[in-house]
């Protein structure tokens, strides 16, 4: 058997707290709050977009958004803690969750097919609220696609090579930069208005970026761990004085969200299900890239048996967490790319931070008014705080690619994949005239880069021989049992 040496992706001395370190409660909460700022808006935004597009009533919209936060907390806990289902007979135990600081939240990737399915319901003369069961049903049954595929990653690990995962992680970072720079200019709602790119928005975002940058390279560990919070607090305070934040409508939010399983029921339509299933497959590739990036910035192996077991358990956890999301009447979740950048900036990769974050997200979901304050954070402030994180994710991808022998074949795959990913990111009209299914899958630069790199790695001749990580994982597990 060829043994794969499990080398950590970065020097662990660069971390303030490593994966298994338990930070003091105050420091752990401090870092968890920063992760909350980084992902709060992305978690609630997909539900708000879907409900807003279909004109679903405010009460149901508030419930779906609250459940998105609650489920994100549950999902993050499962990934960080890991759950083990005992085996029986010759069936080995099943592990769910990476055991890393893998943070989960509602995915944007499903917007296209779910909105299309909901719009078909309303076009038939039914109310927007009658579209909810179909969208949840598609999400519910789609989760089994990822759960099923996670069991067969043993047979596909030779195509999920460091070349492919490195490209996917790089695509995640580079495509997210567009999101960050758009927020710095004023956010999507400001596009086409005088506010977009105004000196006030740009100046505010650059101030926040400067604060985050200097704090993140500080030798003072508290400043480094608190870089995002410090930048956001300063930006939020200045925004209040500038009149950019309106808190007058917070009183309209419901006082509490009680989770009710299958609140809206489930419906199914096979034609509408096909694009949702394909997006689940594409999301699985993104999940593999995100987990690899988390290993990279946490100083954990990015090859070998331990790494591969984490990938399998993480993909399975992603599918099960989307299953839970459907039960609690919200939309599918996935790994959150931006948090890998925050791990890199703060130097805190402890999975115990995931426990604190899980509690915070759950409380925000149950008590909407608390999250309402966070949701009021102006786009330039968020953009200034997150743009550096997105760039850090891209750097993590570069570091993975550094481990690959960059011959002509590998160089071509990297060049074509990045060109395709950035092409559809910056010129989305490129696929606008394609069939709806093609448009939905390739409208995301991350999905495009993942699919192109995977296909090229399979099709192009000369693929290097890759040792069987599944055999390596089984050997490691056997040795651990004997100890």
Coordinates of C-alpha atoms in Angstrom, one line a residue:
X1 CA 0.0 0.0 0.0
X2 CA 1.2 3.5 -0.8
X3 CA 1.2 5.5 2.3
X4 CA 0.3 9.2 1.9
X5 CA 2.2 11.4 4.2
X6 CA -0.2 13.7 6.0
X7 CA 1.5 17.1 6.1
X8 CA -0.3 20.0 7.7
X9 CA -1.2 22.8 5.2
X10 CA 0.3 25.6 7.3
X11 CA 2.6 25.9 10.3
X12 CA 0.5 25.4 13.3
X13 CA 2.5 27.9 15.3
X14 CA 0.8 30.6 13.1
X15 CA -2.4 29.8 14.9
X16 CA -3.4 31.3 18.2
X17 CA -5.7 28.3 18.9
X18 CA -5.5 25.1 16.9
X19 CA -8.3 22.7 16.0
X20 CA -8.4 20.9 19.4
X21 CA -7.5 23.8 21.6
X22 CA -10.2 25.0 23.9
X23 CA -10.1 28.9 24.1
X24 CA -11.3 30.6 27.3
X25 CA -15.0 31.3 27.2
X26 CA -14.7 35.0 26.6
X27 CA -12.2 34.6 23.8
X28 CA -14.2 31.9 22.2
X29 CA -17.3 33.9 22.3
X30 CA -15.5 36.9 20.9
X31 CA -14.3 35.0 17.8
X32 CA -17.8 33.4 17.4
X33 CA -19.4 36.9 17.4
X34 CA -17.1 37.8 14.5
X35 CA -18.2 34.8 12.6
X36 CA -21.8 35.8 13.2
X37 CA -21.2 39.2 11.7
X38 CA -19.6 37.6 8.7
X39 CA -22.4 35.1 7.9
X40 CA -25.6 36.6 9.4
X41 CA -26.7 38.4 6.2
X42 CA -25.7 35.6 3.8
X43 CA -27.8 33.2 5.9
X44 CA -31.0 35.2 5.9
X45 CA -30.6 36.7 2.4
X46 CA -31.6 33.6 0.3
X47 CA -34.9 33.2 2.2
X48 CA -35.6 36.9 1.9
X49 CA -34.9 36.8 -1.8
X50 CA -37.0 33.8 -2.5
X51 CA -39.9 35.1 -0.4
X52 CA -39.6 38.6 -1.8
X53 CA -39.6 37.4 -5.4
X54 CA -42.6 35.2 -4.9
X55 CA -44.3 37.9 -2.7
X56 CA -44.8 35.6 0.3
X57 CA -46.4 37.4 3.3
X58 CA -44.2 39.0 5.9
X59 CA -45.1 36.5 8.7
X60 CA -44.1 33.5 6.7
X61 CA -41.0 35.3 5.5
X62 CA -40.0 36.1 9.1
X63 CA -40.5 32.5 10.1
X64 CA -38.4 31.0 7.2
X65 CA -35.6 33.5 7.9
X66 CA -35.6 32.7 11.6
X67 CA -35.5 29.0 11.0
X68 CA -32.6 29.5 8.6
X69 CA -30.6 30.9 11.5
X70 CA -31.7 28.2 13.9
X71 CA -30.8 25.4 11.4
X72 CA -27.5 27.0 10.6
X73 CA -26.7 26.8 14.3
X74 CA -27.7 23.1 14.5
X75 CA -25.8 22.3 11.3
X76 CA -22.6 24.1 12.5
X77 CA -22.8 22.2 15.8
X78 CA -23.1 18.8 14.0
X79 CA -20.2 19.6 11.7
X80 CA -17.9 20.8 14.6
X81 CA -18.9 18.2 17.1
X82 CA -19.4 15.2 14.8
X83 CA -22.0 12.5 15.5
X84 CA -21.3 8.8 15.2
X85 CA -23.9 6.2 14.3
X86 CA -22.9 2.8 15.7
X87 CA -22.3 0.1 13.1
X88 CA -23.8 -3.4 13.2
X89 CA -22.5 -6.7 11.8
X90 CA -20.0 -5.9 9.0
X91 CA -21.3 -2.4 8.7
X92 CA -18.8 0.0 10.2
X93 CA -19.8 3.1 12.2
X94 CA -20.9 6.2 10.3
X95 CA -19.4 9.6 11.2
X96 CA -21.4 12.7 10.4
X97 CA -19.5 16.0 10.5
X98 CA -16.0 17.1 9.8
X99 CA -14.9 17.8 13.3
X100 CA -13.5 21.1 12.0
X101 CA -14.7 24.6 12.5
X102 CA -17.0 24.0 9.5
X103 CA -19.7 26.7 9.6
X104 CA -22.9 26.1 7.7
X105 CA -25.6 28.5 6.4
X106 CA -28.3 28.8 3.8
X107 CA -27.0 28.3 0.3
X108 CA -27.5 30.8 -2.6
X109 CA -27.0 28.1 -5.1
X110 CA -30.6 26.9 -4.9
X111 CA -32.2 30.3 -5.6
X112 CA -32.7 29.7 -9.3
X113 CA -34.4 26.3 -9.3
X114 CA -36.5 27.0 -6.2
X115 CA -37.7 30.4 -7.4
X116 CA -38.6 28.8 -10.8
X117 CA -40.5 26.0 -9.1
X118 CA -42.4 28.5 -6.9
X119 CA -43.1 30.8 -9.8
X120 CA -44.7 27.9 -11.7
X121 CA -47.1 27.4 -8.8
X122 CA -48.1 31.0 -8.7
X123 CA -48.4 31.1 -12.5
X124 CA -51.1 28.4 -12.2
X125 CA -53.2 30.8 -10.2
X126 CA -52.3 29.6 -6.7
X127 CA -51.2 31.8 -3.9
X128 CA -47.5 32.4 -3.1
X129 CA -47.9 30.6 0.2
X130 CA -49.0 27.5 -1.7
X131 CA -45.6 27.5 -3.4
X132 CA -43.8 26.9 -0.1
X133 CA -44.6 23.2 0.3
X134 CA -43.2 22.4 -3.2
X135 CA -40.0 24.3 -2.6
X136 CA -39.5 22.5 0.7
X137 CA -40.4 19.2 -0.8
X138 CA -37.8 19.6 -3.6
X139 CA -35.2 20.6 -0.9
X140 CA -36.2 17.6 1.3
X141 CA -35.8 14.9 -1.4
X142 CA -32.8 16.6 -2.9
X143 CA -30.9 16.2 0.3
X144 CA -30.9 12.5 -0.3
X145 CA -28.8 13.0 -3.4
X146 CA -25.9 14.4 -1.3
X147 CA -26.4 11.8 1.4
X148 CA -26.3 9.0 -1.2
X149 CA -23.2 10.4 -3.0
X150 CA -21.3 10.8 0.2
X151 CA -21.4 7.0 0.6
X152 CA -19.6 6.5 -2.7
X153 CA -16.8 9.1 -2.5
X154 CA -14.5 6.1 -2.1
X155 CA -15.0 5.4 -5.8
X156 CA -14.5 9.0 -6.8
X157 CA -11.7 10.2 -4.7
X158 CA -9.2 9.8 -7.5
X159 CA -10.9 12.6 -9.4
X160 CA -11.2 14.9 -6.4
X161 CA -7.5 15.5 -6.5
X162 CA -5.6 18.4 -4.9
X163 CA -5.6 20.0 -8.4
X164 CA -9.4 20.0 -8.5
X165 CA -10.0 21.0 -4.9
X166 CA -7.3 23.7 -5.1
X167 CA -9.1 25.2 -8.2
X168 CA -12.4 25.1 -6.4
X169 CA -11.1 26.8 -3.3
X170 CA -9.4 29.4 -5.4
X171 CA -12.7 30.0 -7.3
X172 CA -14.5 30.4 -4.1
X173 CA -12.2 33.2 -3.0
X174 CA -11.9 35.0 -6.3
X175 CA -15.7 34.9 -7.1
X176 CA -16.6 36.1 -3.6
X177 CA -14.4 39.2 -4.1
X178 CA -17.1 40.5 -6.4
X179 CA -19.6 40.3 -3.6
X180 CA -17.2 42.1 -1.2
X181 CA -16.4 44.9 -3.6
X182 CA -20.0 45.4 -4.5
X183 CA -20.9 45.8 -0.8
X184 CA -18.0 48.3 -0.4
X185 CA -19.6 50.4 -3.2
X186 CA -23.0 50.4 -1.5
X187 CA -24.5 46.9 -2.1
X188 CA -26.7 45.5 -4.8
X189 CA -29.8 47.7 -3.9
X190 CA -27.7 50.8 -4.6
X191 CA -26.6 49.8 -8.1
X192 CA -27.8 52.3 -10.6
X193 CA -28.2 55.1 -8.0
X194 CA -25.9 58.0 -7.0
X195 CA -25.1 56.2 -3.8
X196 CA -23.4 53.4 -5.6
X197 CA -19.6 54.0 -5.4
X198 CA -20.2 57.4 -3.6
X199 CA -17.2 58.9 -1.8
X200 CA -19.0 58.3 1.5
X201 CA -19.6 54.6 0.9
X202 CA -16.1 54.0 -0.5
X203 CA -14.5 56.0 2.3
X204 CA -16.4 54.2 5.0
X205 CA -15.6 50.8 3.6
X206 CA -11.9 51.6 3.2
X207 CA -11.8 52.8 6.8
X208 CA -13.2 49.5 8.0
X209 CA -10.8 47.6 5.7
X210 CA -7.9 49.5 7.1
X211 CA -8.9 48.7 10.7
X212 CA -9.4 45.0 9.9
X213 CA -6.0 44.8 8.0
X214 CA -3.9 46.4 10.8
X215 CA -5.6 44.5 13.6
X216 CA -5.2 41.2 11.7
X217 CA -1.4 41.6 11.4
X218 CA -1.1 42.9 15.0
X219 CA 1.2 40.9 17.4
X220 CA -1.5 41.5 20.0
X221 CA -3.5 38.3 19.9
X222 CA -6.7 40.0 21.2
X223 CA -6.5 42.6 18.4
X224 CA -5.9 39.8 15.9
X225 CA -8.8 37.7 17.1
X226 CA -11.0 40.8 17.3
X227 CA -10.1 42.3 13.9
X228 CA -13.5 41.9 12.3
X229 CA -15.5 42.9 15.4
X230 CA -13.4 46.0 15.9
X231 CA -13.8 47.1 12.2
X232 CA -17.6 46.4 12.3
X233 CA -18.1 48.2 15.6
X234 CA -16.3 51.3 14.3
X235 CA -18.2 51.2 11.0
X236 CA -21.6 50.6 12.6
X237 CA -21.0 53.5 15.1
X238 CA -20.0 55.9 12.3
X239 CA -23.0 54.8 10.2
X240 CA -25.3 55.6 13.1
X241 CA -23.9 59.2 13.2
X242 CA -24.2 59.5 9.4
X243 CA -27.8 58.4 9.5
X244 CA -27.2 55.3 7.4
X245 CA -29.0 53.0 9.9
X246 CA -32.8 53.1 10.5
X247 CA -33.9 51.0 13.5
X248 CA -37.5 52.2 13.5
X249 CA -39.0 49.1 12.0
X250 CA -37.5 46.6 14.5
X251 CA -40.6 46.7 16.5
X252 CA -42.5 45.0 13.7
X253 CA -40.5 41.8 14.1
X254 CA -42.2 38.9 15.9
X255 CA -40.9 38.4 19.5
X256 CA -40.1 34.7 19.1
X257 CA -40.0 32.0 16.4
X258 CA -41.3 28.6 17.6
X259 CA -39.9 25.8 15.4
X260 CA -42.7 23.7 14.0
X261 CA -41.6 20.6 12.0
X262 CA -43.3 20.3 8.6
X263 CA -45.1 23.6 9.3
X264 CA -46.0 24.0 5.6
X265 CA -46.0 20.3 4.5
X266 CA -44.1 18.9 1.5
X267 CA -44.9 18.5 -2.2
X268 CA -43.0 17.0 -5.1
X269 CA -42.7 17.5 -8.8
X270 CA -40.2 15.5 -10.8
X271 CA -39.6 18.0 -13.6
X272 CA -38.9 20.7 -11.0
X273 CA -36.7 18.3 -9.0
X274 CA -34.1 17.7 -11.8
X275 CA -32.4 21.1 -11.6
X276 CA -32.5 21.0 -7.8
X277 CA -30.8 17.6 -7.8
X278 CA -28.1 18.9 -10.2
X279 CA -27.4 21.9 -7.9
X280 CA -27.0 19.5 -5.0
X281 CA -24.3 17.7 -6.9
X282 CA -22.6 21.0 -7.8
X283 CA -22.9 22.1 -4.1
X284 CA -21.2 18.9 -3.1
X285 CA -18.1 20.0 -5.1
X286 CA -18.2 23.4 -3.4
X287 CA -18.5 21.6 0.0
X288 CA -15.4 19.5 -0.7
X289 CA -13.5 22.7 -1.6
X290 CA -14.6 24.5 1.5
X291 CA -13.7 21.6 3.8
X292 CA -10.3 21.5 2.1
X293 CA -9.8 25.2 2.7
X294 CA -10.7 24.8 6.4
X295 CA -8.1 22.0 6.7
X296 CA -5.6 24.3 5.0
X297 CA -6.1 27.4 7.3
X298 CA -6.4 25.2 10.4
X299 CA -3.1 23.5 9.8
X300 CA -4.7 20.1 9.3
X301 CA -3.8 17.5 6.5
X302 CA -5.1 18.2 3.0
X303 CA -4.3 14.7 1.8
X304 CA -4.3 11.1 3.2
X305 CA -6.8 9.0 5.1
X306 CA -7.7 11.5 7.9
X307 CA -8.5 14.2 5.3
X308 CA -10.6 11.9 3.2
X309 CA -12.6 10.7 6.1
X310 CA -13.3 14.3 7.0
X311 CA -14.5 15.0 3.4
X312 CA -16.9 12.0 3.5
X313 CA -18.3 12.9 6.9
X314 CA -18.6 16.6 6.0
X315 CA -20.5 15.9 2.7
X316 CA -22.8 13.5 4.6
X317 CA -23.3 16.2 7.3
X318 CA -24.1 18.7 4.6
X319 CA -26.8 16.5 3.2
X320 CA -28.3 15.6 6.6
X321 CA -28.3 19.3 7.6
X322 CA -30.2 20.2 4.4
X323 CA -32.6 17.4 5.3
X324 CA -33.1 19.0 8.8
X325 CA -33.6 22.4 7.2
X326 CA -36.5 21.1 5.1
X327 CA -38.1 19.6 8.1
X328 CA -38.0 22.9 9.9
X329 CA -39.3 24.7 6.8
X330 CA -36.3 26.5 5.5
X331 CA -34.0 26.1 2.5
X332 CA -30.9 24.0 2.0
X333 CA -27.6 24.8 3.8
X334 CA -24.0 24.5 2.8
X335 CA -20.6 25.3 4.1
X336 CA -19.8 29.0 4.3
X337 CA -16.7 29.9 2.4
X338 CA -16.0 33.3 4.0
X339 CA -15.4 31.9 7.4
X340 CA -12.2 30.2 6.2
X341 CA -10.8 33.7 5.6
X342 CA -11.8 34.7 9.2
X343 CA -10.0 31.6 10.6
X344 CA -6.9 32.7 8.8
X345 CA -7.2 36.4 9.9
X346 CA -7.9 35.6 13.6
X347 CA -5.6 32.6 13.9
X348 CA -8.4 30.7 15.7
X349 CA -9.3 27.3 14.1
X350 CA -10.7 25.7 17.3
X351 CA -13.8 23.6 16.7
X352 CA -15.0 24.7 20.1
X353 CA -15.8 28.1 18.5
X354 CA -18.3 26.3 16.4
X355 CA -20.2 25.4 19.6
X356 CA -20.4 29.0 20.7
X357 CA -21.4 30.1 17.2
X358 CA -24.1 27.4 17.1
X359 CA -25.7 28.8 20.3
X360 CA -25.6 32.4 19.0
X361 CA -27.2 31.5 15.6
X362 CA -29.9 29.4 17.3
X363 CA -30.7 32.3 19.7
X364 CA -30.8 34.8 16.7
X365 CA -33.3 32.4 15.0
X366 CA -35.5 32.1 18.0
X367 CA -35.4 35.9 18.8
X368 CA -35.6 37.8 15.5
X369 CA -35.3 41.3 17.1
X370 CA -31.7 40.5 18.1
X371 CA -30.8 39.6 14.6
X372 CA -32.6 42.7 13.3
X373 CA -29.8 44.9 14.7
X374 CA -27.2 42.9 12.8
X375 CA -29.2 42.9 9.6
X376 CA -29.1 46.7 9.7
X377 CA -25.3 46.7 9.2
X378 CA -24.7 48.9 6.1
X379 CA -23.3 47.1 3.0
X380 CA -20.1 49.3 2.9
X381 CA -19.3 48.3 6.5
X382 CA -19.8 44.6 5.7
X383 CA -17.8 44.9 2.5
X384 CA -14.9 46.5 4.1
X385 CA -14.8 43.8 6.8
X386 CA -15.2 40.8 4.5
X387 CA -13.2 41.7 1.4
X388 CA -9.9 40.7 3.1
X389 CA -11.5 37.4 4.2
X390 CA -12.5 36.5 0.6
X391 CA -9.0 37.2 -0.6
X392 CA -7.6 35.0 2.2
X393 CA -9.7 32.1 0.9
X394 CA -8.2 32.6 -2.6
X395 CA -4.8 32.5 -1.0
X396 CA -5.7 29.2 0.7
X397 CA -6.5 27.8 -2.8
X398 CA -3.2 29.0 -4.1
X399 CA -1.4 27.2 -1.3
X400 CA -3.2 23.9 -2.2
X401 CA -2.2 24.4 -5.9
X402 CA 1.4 24.9 -4.8
X403 CA 1.5 21.2 -3.7
X404 CA 0.6 20.1 -7.3
X405 CA 3.2 19.5 -9.9
X406 CA 2.2 22.3 -12.3
X407 CA 3.0 20.6 -15.7
X408 CA 1.3 21.6 -19.0
X409 CA -1.8 19.5 -18.3
X410 CA -2.3 21.0 -14.8
X411 CA -1.6 24.5 -16.1
X412 CA -4.2 24.2 -18.8
X413 CA -6.9 22.8 -16.4
X414 CA -6.2 25.7 -13.9
X415 CA -6.3 28.3 -16.7
X416 CA -9.5 27.1 -18.3
X417 CA -11.3 26.5 -15.0
X418 CA -10.4 29.9 -13.6
X419 CA -11.3 31.7 -16.8
X420 CA -14.7 30.0 -16.9
X421 CA -15.4 30.7 -13.3
X422 CA -14.4 34.4 -13.4
X423 CA -16.1 34.7 -16.8
X424 CA -19.6 33.9 -15.7
X425 CA -19.0 35.8 -12.4
X426 CA -18.2 39.1 -14.1
X427 CA -20.3 38.5 -17.3
X428 CA -23.4 36.5 -16.1
X429 CA -25.2 37.4 -19.4
X430 CA -22.9 34.8 -21.0
X431 CA -25.3 32.0 -20.0
X432 CA -28.5 34.0 -19.9
X433 CA -29.8 32.7 -23.2
X434 CA -29.0 29.1 -22.4
X435 CA -31.7 26.6 -21.4
X436 CA -32.9 27.2 -17.8
X437 CA -31.1 24.2 -16.4
X438 CA -27.8 25.2 -17.9
X439 CA -28.3 28.8 -16.8
X440 CA -29.1 27.7 -13.2
X441 CA -26.1 25.4 -12.9
X442 CA -23.5 27.7 -14.6
X443 CA -24.7 31.0 -13.3
X444 CA -22.5 30.5 -10.2
X445 CA -18.8 31.0 -10.8
X446 CA -18.0 28.5 -8.0
X447 CA -20.1 25.7 -9.6
X448 CA -18.7 26.5 -13.1
X449 CA -15.1 26.3 -11.9
X450 CA -15.8 23.1 -10.0
X451 CA -17.6 21.4 -12.9
X452 CA -15.0 22.5 -15.5
X453 CA -12.0 21.4 -13.4
X454 CA -13.6 18.1 -12.6
X455 CA -14.5 17.3 -16.2
X456 CA -11.1 18.4 -17.6
X457 CA -9.3 16.3 -15.0
X458 CA -11.4 13.2 -16.1
X459 CA -11.2 13.8 -19.9
X460 CA -7.7 15.1 -20.5
X461 CA -5.0 12.3 -20.9
X462 CA -2.1 12.0 -18.6
X463 CA -3.8 12.1 -15.2
X464 CA -1.3 11.3 -12.5
X465 CA -1.8 8.1 -10.5
X466 CA -3.4 8.9 -7.2
X467 CA -3.0 6.5 -4.2
X468 CA -6.2 5.1 -2.8
X469 CA -7.1 7.4 0.2
X470 CA -10.0 5.1 1.1
X471 CA -7.6 2.2 1.8
X472 CA -5.4 4.6 3.7
X473 CA -8.4 5.8 5.8
X474 CA -9.4 2.2 6.6
X475 CA -5.8 1.4 7.6
X476 CA -5.7 4.4 9.9
X477 CA -9.1 3.5 11.5
X478 CA -7.9 -0.1 12.0
X479 CA -4.7 1.1 13.8
X480 CA -6.7 3.4 16.0
X481 CA -8.9 0.6 17.1
X482 CA -5.9 -1.5 18.0
X483 CA -4.4 1.2 20.2

